């Protein structure tokens, strides 16, 4: 497993070292290949059962007869669903922002947003059909024994493809699909980390390949414990805790910062005036309703639900005098780490401003306002004397600081 982990990180390093343009060529295969394999699996499983029972249960149910009381009481369903939507869209953890940062300034972000959301929804329904069709092929006893396993994809699908003619070939194609899915996620996460490092410390760009190699090597070392004895518990801890509370908080902070601190109207003005995107009146008011009200309120409620669920687990453990569970507390620390990191960063910025300009209201209020550096990178570089190209005025990005 260590060699497999090393091979995966070596592939990530090779792709990133060649730059984003070459990486996009790799993604053309790794993104579309799973759709093709899942289509074959769905057609075969439906043909084997010769029935329509492969339709997902939530699509077969009468919408008015669904037990909404049970769903409302089971808040973990809503928390998991919201976290999955946020994670799959790549928002809140920088994935979609990083990829979008390589676009041209006049990219039609409205069109791209609609396409991404529609494709994400289609993929969710598509996968639901494929998974439901495979469940029909499995015995009830088999599914019952593995219903809570996070490794269900490595249990159900291999059992299914083993029954297809040329099972060895299909097993190989299936695991290439799993490799492609993991490769996409791993590649985008590392690209996000590297972009953040290069943007924060520009001097690192001079050692582009060396920095990528160092980052991949460090992440490889961090992954080694998961390949050792007891690695399953470490993996389960990260799987259940890494996006438990943090992704909801980060998404909430993003909405609040853009819609309230920077300003909804100023942000829309940038989209219309600088990005040259036409925003129709119905969409303008829809965005206002969601960004200013519905989205932050929903995220706040879900965040409260997640803390309540965590409290119930704590209470149950203390009431039953359970033994100390290292992985539980380590996972809890991991999930709550963002609640410490974000305030620490904010405190650092405030302290830095206080040391530089003094603790005055007019000085501290500047922290909440956009500076002239809130603009595309080519404009910042054009105003930087160290770059040797200072012909671009500060007011060219007209919406800065308005």
Short mmCIF file of C-alpha atoms in Angstrom, two decimals:
data_model
loop_
_atom_site.label_atom_id
_atom_site.label_comp_id
_atom_site.label_asym_id
_atom_site.label_seq_id
_atom_site.Cartn_x
_atom_site.Cartn_y
_atom_site.Cartn_z
CA UNK A 1 0.00 0.00 0.00
CA UNK A 2 2.91 2.34 0.65
CA UNK A 3 4.17 1.80 -2.89
CA UNK A 4 0.67 2.47 -4.27
CA UNK A 5 0.50 5.66 -2.22
CA UNK A 6 3.93 6.72 -3.49
CA UNK A 7 2.86 6.02 -7.10
CA UNK A 8 -0.27 8.13 -6.66
CA UNK A 9 1.69 11.09 -5.32
CA UNK A 10 4.29 10.72 -8.06
CA UNK A 11 1.54 10.99 -10.70
CA UNK A 12 0.17 14.09 -8.95
CA UNK A 13 3.64 15.65 -8.93
CA UNK A 14 4.20 14.95 -12.65
CA UNK A 15 0.86 16.50 -13.62
CA UNK A 16 1.28 19.61 -11.46
CA UNK A 17 4.92 20.12 -12.45
CA UNK A 18 3.89 20.41 -16.10
CA UNK A 19 1.44 23.20 -15.31
CA UNK A 20 -2.32 23.70 -15.27
CA UNK A 21 -2.69 23.60 -19.06
CA UNK A 22 -1.29 20.07 -19.28
CA UNK A 23 -3.27 19.02 -16.21
CA UNK A 24 -6.52 19.92 -17.98
CA UNK A 25 -5.69 17.41 -20.71
CA UNK A 26 -5.38 14.66 -18.12
CA UNK A 27 -8.70 15.66 -16.56
CA UNK A 28 -10.50 15.21 -19.87
CA UNK A 29 -9.93 11.46 -19.48
CA UNK A 30 -10.27 11.13 -15.70
CA UNK A 31 -13.55 13.10 -15.63
CA UNK A 32 -15.41 11.44 -18.51
CA UNK A 33 -14.11 7.88 -18.16
CA UNK A 34 -16.17 7.10 -14.99
CA UNK A 35 -19.38 8.16 -16.78
CA UNK A 36 -18.73 5.59 -19.51
CA UNK A 37 -17.96 2.72 -17.11
CA UNK A 38 -20.95 3.49 -14.89
CA UNK A 39 -23.19 3.54 -17.97
CA UNK A 40 -22.05 0.00 -18.89
CA UNK A 41 -22.56 -1.20 -15.30
CA UNK A 42 -26.06 0.30 -15.20
CA UNK A 43 -27.12 -1.22 -18.52
CA UNK A 44 -25.79 -4.65 -17.52
CA UNK A 45 -27.41 -4.63 -14.04
CA UNK A 46 -30.79 -3.47 -15.39
CA UNK A 47 -30.65 -6.10 -18.13
CA UNK A 48 -29.81 -8.79 -15.60
CA UNK A 49 -32.83 -7.94 -13.43
CA UNK A 50 -35.11 -7.07 -16.35
CA UNK A 51 -37.12 -4.71 -14.18
CA UNK A 52 -37.59 -1.05 -13.36
CA UNK A 53 -36.79 -1.60 -9.68
CA UNK A 54 -33.37 -0.07 -10.27
CA UNK A 55 -34.93 3.37 -10.04
CA UNK A 56 -33.77 5.17 -6.87
CA UNK A 57 -36.25 4.80 -4.03
CA UNK A 58 -36.70 8.54 -3.58
CA UNK A 59 -37.85 8.78 -7.21
CA UNK A 60 -40.27 5.86 -6.85
CA UNK A 61 -41.85 7.35 -3.73
CA UNK A 62 -44.90 9.54 -3.73
CA UNK A 63 -43.62 12.96 -2.74
CA UNK A 64 -46.69 13.63 -0.57
CA UNK A 65 -46.35 10.29 1.24
CA UNK A 66 -42.74 10.70 2.31
CA UNK A 67 -42.28 10.67 6.06
CA UNK A 68 -41.18 14.28 6.39
CA UNK A 69 -41.48 14.15 10.18
CA UNK A 70 -38.79 11.48 10.31
CA UNK A 71 -36.57 13.42 7.91
CA UNK A 72 -36.97 16.63 9.91
CA UNK A 73 -36.11 14.82 13.13
CA UNK A 74 -33.03 13.19 11.61
CA UNK A 75 -30.92 16.32 11.27
CA UNK A 76 -27.81 14.37 10.30
CA UNK A 77 -29.43 13.69 6.92
CA UNK A 78 -29.64 17.42 6.20
CA UNK A 79 -26.10 18.04 7.46
CA UNK A 80 -24.62 15.25 5.36
CA UNK A 81 -26.62 16.32 2.30
CA UNK A 82 -25.53 19.96 2.55
CA UNK A 83 -21.89 19.01 3.14
CA UNK A 84 -21.97 16.70 0.12
CA UNK A 85 -23.43 19.41 -2.13
CA UNK A 86 -20.85 21.95 -0.97
CA UNK A 87 -18.00 19.45 -1.33
CA UNK A 88 -19.04 18.15 -4.76
CA UNK A 89 -19.38 21.70 -6.14
CA UNK A 90 -15.90 22.54 -4.86
CA UNK A 91 -16.97 25.62 -2.92
CA UNK A 92 -15.88 26.71 0.58
CA UNK A 93 -12.56 24.83 0.41
CA UNK A 94 -11.12 26.77 -2.53
CA UNK A 95 -11.33 24.17 -5.31
CA UNK A 96 -13.68 25.92 -7.72
CA UNK A 97 -12.15 29.32 -6.87
CA UNK A 98 -8.66 28.08 -7.70
CA UNK A 99 -9.67 26.63 -11.05
CA UNK A 100 -11.70 29.73 -11.93
CA UNK A 101 -8.73 31.98 -11.15
CA UNK A 102 -7.02 30.73 -14.31
CA UNK A 103 -9.85 32.02 -16.51
CA UNK A 104 -9.68 35.22 -18.48
CA UNK A 105 -11.11 38.36 -16.88
CA UNK A 106 -14.02 38.40 -19.35
CA UNK A 107 -15.01 34.76 -18.79
CA UNK A 108 -18.79 34.31 -18.69
CA UNK A 109 -19.02 33.16 -15.07
CA UNK A 110 -22.83 33.12 -15.12
CA UNK A 111 -22.88 30.55 -17.91
CA UNK A 112 -20.14 28.50 -16.26
CA UNK A 113 -21.95 28.52 -12.92
CA UNK A 114 -25.18 27.25 -14.45
CA UNK A 115 -23.32 24.50 -16.32
CA UNK A 116 -21.40 23.36 -13.23
CA UNK A 117 -24.54 23.22 -11.07
CA UNK A 118 -26.53 21.33 -13.71
CA UNK A 119 -23.72 18.83 -14.28
CA UNK A 120 -23.32 18.30 -10.54
CA UNK A 121 -27.06 17.62 -10.13
CA UNK A 122 -27.08 15.33 -13.17
CA UNK A 123 -24.11 13.39 -11.81
CA UNK A 124 -25.81 12.92 -8.44
CA UNK A 125 -28.98 11.51 -10.02
CA UNK A 126 -26.93 9.45 -12.49
CA UNK A 127 -24.89 7.87 -9.69
CA UNK A 128 -28.08 7.20 -7.71
CA UNK A 129 -29.48 5.19 -10.62
CA UNK A 130 -26.24 3.22 -10.99
CA UNK A 131 -25.97 2.43 -7.28
CA UNK A 132 -29.67 1.47 -7.04
CA UNK A 133 -29.35 -0.85 -10.03
CA UNK A 134 -26.38 -2.62 -8.40
CA UNK A 135 -28.25 -2.99 -5.11
CA UNK A 136 -31.01 -4.90 -6.90
CA UNK A 137 -28.40 -7.47 -7.99
CA UNK A 138 -27.15 -8.00 -4.44
CA UNK A 139 -28.83 -10.15 -1.82
CA UNK A 140 -30.52 -8.42 1.10
CA UNK A 141 -28.24 -10.24 3.55
CA UNK A 142 -25.14 -9.02 1.71
CA UNK A 143 -26.33 -5.40 1.77
CA UNK A 144 -27.40 -5.59 5.41
CA UNK A 145 -23.95 -6.74 6.49
CA UNK A 146 -22.27 -3.86 4.66
CA UNK A 147 -24.84 -1.05 4.86
CA UNK A 148 -22.77 1.17 7.16
CA UNK A 149 -19.41 0.52 5.55
CA UNK A 150 -17.56 3.54 4.13
CA UNK A 151 -15.90 1.11 1.73
CA UNK A 152 -19.18 0.10 0.08
CA UNK A 153 -17.84 1.01 -3.35
CA UNK A 154 -15.04 -1.55 -2.88
CA UNK A 155 -17.52 -4.23 -1.79
CA UNK A 156 -20.68 -3.94 -3.90
CA UNK A 157 -19.20 -3.03 -7.29
CA UNK A 158 -16.42 -5.68 -7.26
CA UNK A 159 -19.03 -8.30 -6.29
CA UNK A 160 -21.14 -7.10 -9.22
CA UNK A 161 -18.43 -6.96 -11.91
CA UNK A 162 -17.19 -10.41 -10.91
CA UNK A 163 -20.45 -11.78 -12.34
CA UNK A 164 -20.01 -10.10 -15.71
CA UNK A 165 -18.45 -12.05 -18.55
CA UNK A 166 -14.72 -11.38 -18.74
CA UNK A 167 -14.80 -10.48 -15.06
CA UNK A 168 -11.05 -9.84 -14.92
CA UNK A 169 -11.26 -7.17 -17.62
CA UNK A 170 -14.23 -5.48 -15.97
CA UNK A 171 -12.50 -5.55 -12.60
CA UNK A 172 -9.52 -3.80 -14.16
CA UNK A 173 -11.75 -1.18 -15.84
CA UNK A 174 -13.63 -0.64 -12.59
CA UNK A 175 -10.52 0.00 -10.52
CA UNK A 176 -9.21 2.35 -13.20
CA UNK A 177 -12.47 4.23 -12.70
CA UNK A 178 -11.90 4.41 -8.94
CA UNK A 179 -8.34 5.58 -9.60
CA UNK A 180 -9.64 8.30 -11.95
CA UNK A 181 -12.17 9.53 -9.39
CA UNK A 182 -9.58 9.70 -6.61
CA UNK A 183 -7.03 11.26 -8.93
CA UNK A 184 -9.38 14.15 -9.79
CA UNK A 185 -10.05 14.95 -6.17
CA UNK A 186 -6.44 14.62 -5.08
CA UNK A 187 -5.21 16.74 -7.98
CA UNK A 188 -7.62 19.59 -7.30
CA UNK A 189 -6.94 19.64 -3.56
CA UNK A 190 -3.17 19.81 -4.06
CA UNK A 191 -3.58 22.45 -6.80
CA UNK A 192 -5.64 24.53 -4.34
CA UNK A 193 -2.94 24.25 -1.65
CA UNK A 194 -0.15 25.11 -4.10
CA UNK A 195 -2.01 28.10 -5.53
CA UNK A 196 -2.57 29.47 -2.03
CA UNK A 197 1.15 29.11 -1.23
CA UNK A 198 2.28 30.74 -4.48
CA UNK A 199 -0.19 33.62 -4.08
CA UNK A 200 0.84 34.28 -0.49
CA UNK A 201 4.60 34.05 -1.07
CA UNK A 202 5.41 35.00 -4.66
CA UNK A 203 9.08 34.15 -4.20
CA UNK A 204 8.12 30.47 -4.19
CA UNK A 205 7.18 30.74 -7.87
CA UNK A 206 10.89 30.88 -8.66
CA UNK A 207 11.18 27.32 -7.32
CA UNK A 208 7.91 26.07 -8.77
CA UNK A 209 8.85 22.42 -9.35
CA UNK A 210 10.83 22.11 -6.10
CA UNK A 211 7.94 23.48 -4.02
CA UNK A 212 5.47 21.10 -5.66
CA UNK A 213 7.84 18.17 -5.05
CA UNK A 214 8.24 19.15 -1.38
CA UNK A 215 4.47 19.55 -0.90
CA UNK A 216 3.70 16.16 -2.50
CA UNK A 217 6.43 14.49 -0.43
CA UNK A 218 5.11 15.95 2.84
CA UNK A 219 1.55 14.88 1.99
CA UNK A 220 2.86 11.42 1.08
CA UNK A 221 4.49 11.12 4.51
CA UNK A 222 1.26 12.21 6.18
CA UNK A 223 -0.62 9.49 4.32
CA UNK A 224 1.71 6.65 5.34
CA UNK A 225 0.00 6.03 8.74
CA UNK A 226 -3.22 5.18 6.87
CA UNK A 227 -1.42 2.34 5.09
CA UNK A 228 -0.17 0.77 8.32
CA UNK A 229 -1.89 -1.37 10.92
CA UNK A 230 -4.67 0.69 12.44
CA UNK A 231 -4.78 2.90 9.36
CA UNK A 232 -8.48 2.08 8.90
CA UNK A 233 -9.32 3.93 12.12
CA UNK A 234 -7.30 6.96 11.00
CA UNK A 235 -9.03 6.94 7.61
CA UNK A 236 -12.47 6.67 9.23
CA UNK A 237 -11.61 9.58 11.52
CA UNK A 238 -10.66 11.84 8.59
CA UNK A 239 -13.61 10.62 6.52
CA UNK A 240 -16.16 11.48 9.20
CA UNK A 241 -14.56 14.61 10.67
CA UNK A 242 -12.68 16.53 7.96
CA UNK A 243 -15.81 18.21 6.54
CA UNK A 244 -18.16 17.82 9.48
CA UNK A 245 -18.38 21.40 10.79
CA UNK A 246 -15.62 23.23 8.98
CA UNK A 247 -17.12 23.21 5.50
CA UNK A 248 -20.40 24.68 6.79
CA UNK A 249 -18.58 27.43 8.69
CA UNK A 250 -16.29 28.31 5.77
CA UNK A 251 -19.23 28.47 3.38
CA UNK A 252 -21.12 30.70 5.83
CA UNK A 253 -18.12 33.01 6.21
CA UNK A 254 -17.73 33.30 2.43
CA UNK A 255 -21.36 34.35 2.01
CA UNK A 256 -21.23 36.82 4.90
CA UNK A 257 -17.95 38.40 3.75
CA UNK A 258 -19.12 38.85 0.15
CA UNK A 259 -22.75 39.82 0.77
CA UNK A 260 -22.43 41.89 3.94
CA UNK A 261 -18.85 42.99 4.64
CA UNK A 262 -17.82 43.75 1.06
CA UNK A 263 -21.37 44.41 -0.06
CA UNK A 264 -23.82 42.65 -2.31
CA UNK A 265 -24.38 45.64 -4.60
CA UNK A 266 -20.65 46.31 -5.01
CA UNK A 267 -20.05 42.66 -5.85
CA UNK A 268 -22.81 42.67 -8.48
CA UNK A 269 -21.33 45.88 -9.87
CA UNK A 270 -17.99 44.10 -10.40
CA UNK A 271 -19.75 41.23 -12.18
CA UNK A 272 -21.59 43.62 -14.49
CA UNK A 273 -19.02 46.38 -15.05
CA UNK A 274 -15.68 44.56 -14.92
CA UNK A 275 -16.55 41.01 -15.98
CA UNK A 276 -19.07 42.23 -18.56
CA UNK A 277 -21.70 39.70 -17.50
CA UNK A 278 -25.35 40.56 -18.16
CA UNK A 279 -27.42 40.04 -14.99
CA UNK A 280 -31.18 40.14 -15.64
CA UNK A 281 -33.42 41.75 -13.02
CA UNK A 282 -35.05 38.47 -11.82
CA UNK A 283 -31.61 36.94 -11.25
CA UNK A 284 -30.42 40.08 -9.44
CA UNK A 285 -33.26 39.83 -6.92
CA UNK A 286 -32.92 36.04 -6.67
CA UNK A 287 -29.25 36.38 -5.80
CA UNK A 288 -30.09 39.07 -3.28
CA UNK A 289 -32.69 36.85 -1.60
CA UNK A 290 -30.38 33.83 -1.43
CA UNK A 291 -27.06 35.54 -0.63
CA UNK A 292 -28.46 37.98 1.93
CA UNK A 293 -31.08 35.79 3.59
CA UNK A 294 -31.78 32.18 2.63
CA UNK A 295 -28.24 30.82 2.26
CA UNK A 296 -26.66 32.31 5.44
CA UNK A 297 -29.76 31.44 7.46
CA UNK A 298 -29.80 27.84 6.20
CA UNK A 299 -26.08 27.38 6.86
CA UNK A 300 -26.43 28.86 10.34
CA UNK A 301 -29.27 26.46 11.18
CA UNK A 302 -27.35 23.47 9.81
CA UNK A 303 -24.27 24.51 11.77
CA UNK A 304 -26.40 24.62 14.91
CA UNK A 305 -27.78 21.16 14.12
CA UNK A 306 -24.25 19.79 13.68
CA UNK A 307 -23.17 21.15 17.07
CA UNK A 308 -26.30 19.72 18.67
CA UNK A 309 -25.57 16.27 17.22
CA UNK A 310 -22.00 16.52 18.53
CA UNK A 311 -23.32 17.46 21.97
CA UNK A 312 -25.63 14.44 22.00
CA UNK A 313 -22.70 12.14 21.22
CA UNK A 314 -20.66 13.71 24.02
CA UNK A 315 -23.54 13.43 26.45
CA UNK A 316 -24.10 9.78 25.59
CA UNK A 317 -20.42 8.98 26.09
CA UNK A 318 -20.25 10.68 29.49
CA UNK A 319 -23.57 9.24 30.69
CA UNK A 320 -22.42 5.72 29.83
CA UNK A 321 -18.94 6.28 31.30
CA UNK A 322 -17.33 5.18 28.05
CA UNK A 323 -13.60 4.61 27.90
CA UNK A 324 -11.37 7.29 26.43
CA UNK A 325 -11.60 7.14 22.62
CA UNK A 326 -8.52 8.73 21.09
CA UNK A 327 -9.87 8.75 17.55
CA UNK A 328 -13.13 10.38 18.62
CA UNK A 329 -11.39 13.30 20.31
CA UNK A 330 -8.79 13.56 17.55
CA UNK A 331 -11.59 13.73 14.97
CA UNK A 332 -13.42 16.32 17.05
CA UNK A 333 -10.27 18.43 17.22
CA UNK A 334 -9.85 18.12 13.47
CA UNK A 335 -13.43 19.14 12.72
CA UNK A 336 -13.25 22.15 15.06
CA UNK A 337 -9.77 23.28 14.01
CA UNK A 338 -11.16 25.80 11.53
CA UNK A 339 -12.95 27.54 14.43
CA UNK A 340 -9.49 28.19 15.89
CA UNK A 341 -7.49 28.89 12.72
CA UNK A 342 -9.86 31.54 11.31
CA UNK A 343 -10.02 33.66 14.52
CA UNK A 344 -6.23 33.35 14.94
CA UNK A 345 -5.68 34.66 11.43
CA UNK A 346 -8.11 37.52 12.08
CA UNK A 347 -6.32 38.36 15.34
CA UNK A 348 -2.99 38.35 13.51
CA UNK A 349 -4.28 40.84 10.91
CA UNK A 350 -5.68 43.11 13.65
CA UNK A 351 -2.40 42.98 15.59
CA UNK A 352 -0.41 43.75 12.47
CA UNK A 353 -2.63 46.74 11.68
CA UNK A 354 -2.44 47.96 15.27
CA UNK A 355 1.38 47.83 15.31
CA UNK A 356 1.60 49.64 11.98
CA UNK A 357 -1.02 52.40 12.32
CA UNK A 358 -2.10 52.42 15.95
CA UNK A 359 -5.36 51.50 17.58
CA UNK A 360 -7.65 54.16 16.10
CA UNK A 361 -11.17 53.68 14.81
CA UNK A 362 -10.43 55.16 11.41
CA UNK A 363 -7.34 52.94 11.03
CA UNK A 364 -9.01 49.74 12.17
CA UNK A 365 -12.04 50.35 9.94
CA UNK A 366 -9.77 50.13 6.89
CA UNK A 367 -9.46 46.40 7.53
CA UNK A 368 -13.05 45.91 6.37
CA UNK A 369 -12.56 47.82 3.12
CA UNK A 370 -11.14 46.56 -0.17
CA UNK A 371 -7.75 47.96 -1.13
CA UNK A 372 -6.42 48.83 -4.57
CA UNK A 373 -4.90 45.36 -4.69
CA UNK A 374 -8.37 43.84 -4.96
CA UNK A 375 -8.05 43.39 -8.71
CA UNK A 376 -6.69 40.92 -11.28
CA UNK A 377 -3.04 39.96 -10.86
CA UNK A 378 -1.92 41.53 -14.13
CA UNK A 379 -3.09 44.91 -12.82
CA UNK A 380 -1.24 44.48 -9.53
CA UNK A 381 1.93 43.47 -11.36
CA UNK A 382 1.54 46.40 -13.73
CA UNK A 383 1.59 48.81 -10.78
CA UNK A 384 4.52 47.07 -9.08
CA UNK A 385 7.84 48.91 -9.71
CA UNK A 386 9.77 45.74 -8.84
CA UNK A 387 8.26 44.04 -11.87
CA UNK A 388 9.49 46.85 -14.11
CA UNK A 389 6.06 47.65 -15.52
CA UNK A 390 4.30 50.46 -13.68
CA UNK A 391 2.20 51.94 -16.48
CA UNK A 392 -1.17 50.69 -15.23
CA UNK A 393 -3.00 53.18 -12.96
CA UNK A 394 -4.59 52.15 -9.68
CA UNK A 395 -8.01 53.24 -10.83
CA UNK A 396 -8.20 50.92 -13.84
CA UNK A 397 -10.17 48.33 -11.92
CA UNK A 398 -12.88 50.90 -11.28
CA UNK A 399 -14.89 48.97 -8.70
CA UNK A 400 -12.00 48.69 -6.24
CA UNK A 401 -12.82 50.33 -2.96
CA UNK A 402 -16.21 51.66 -4.09
#
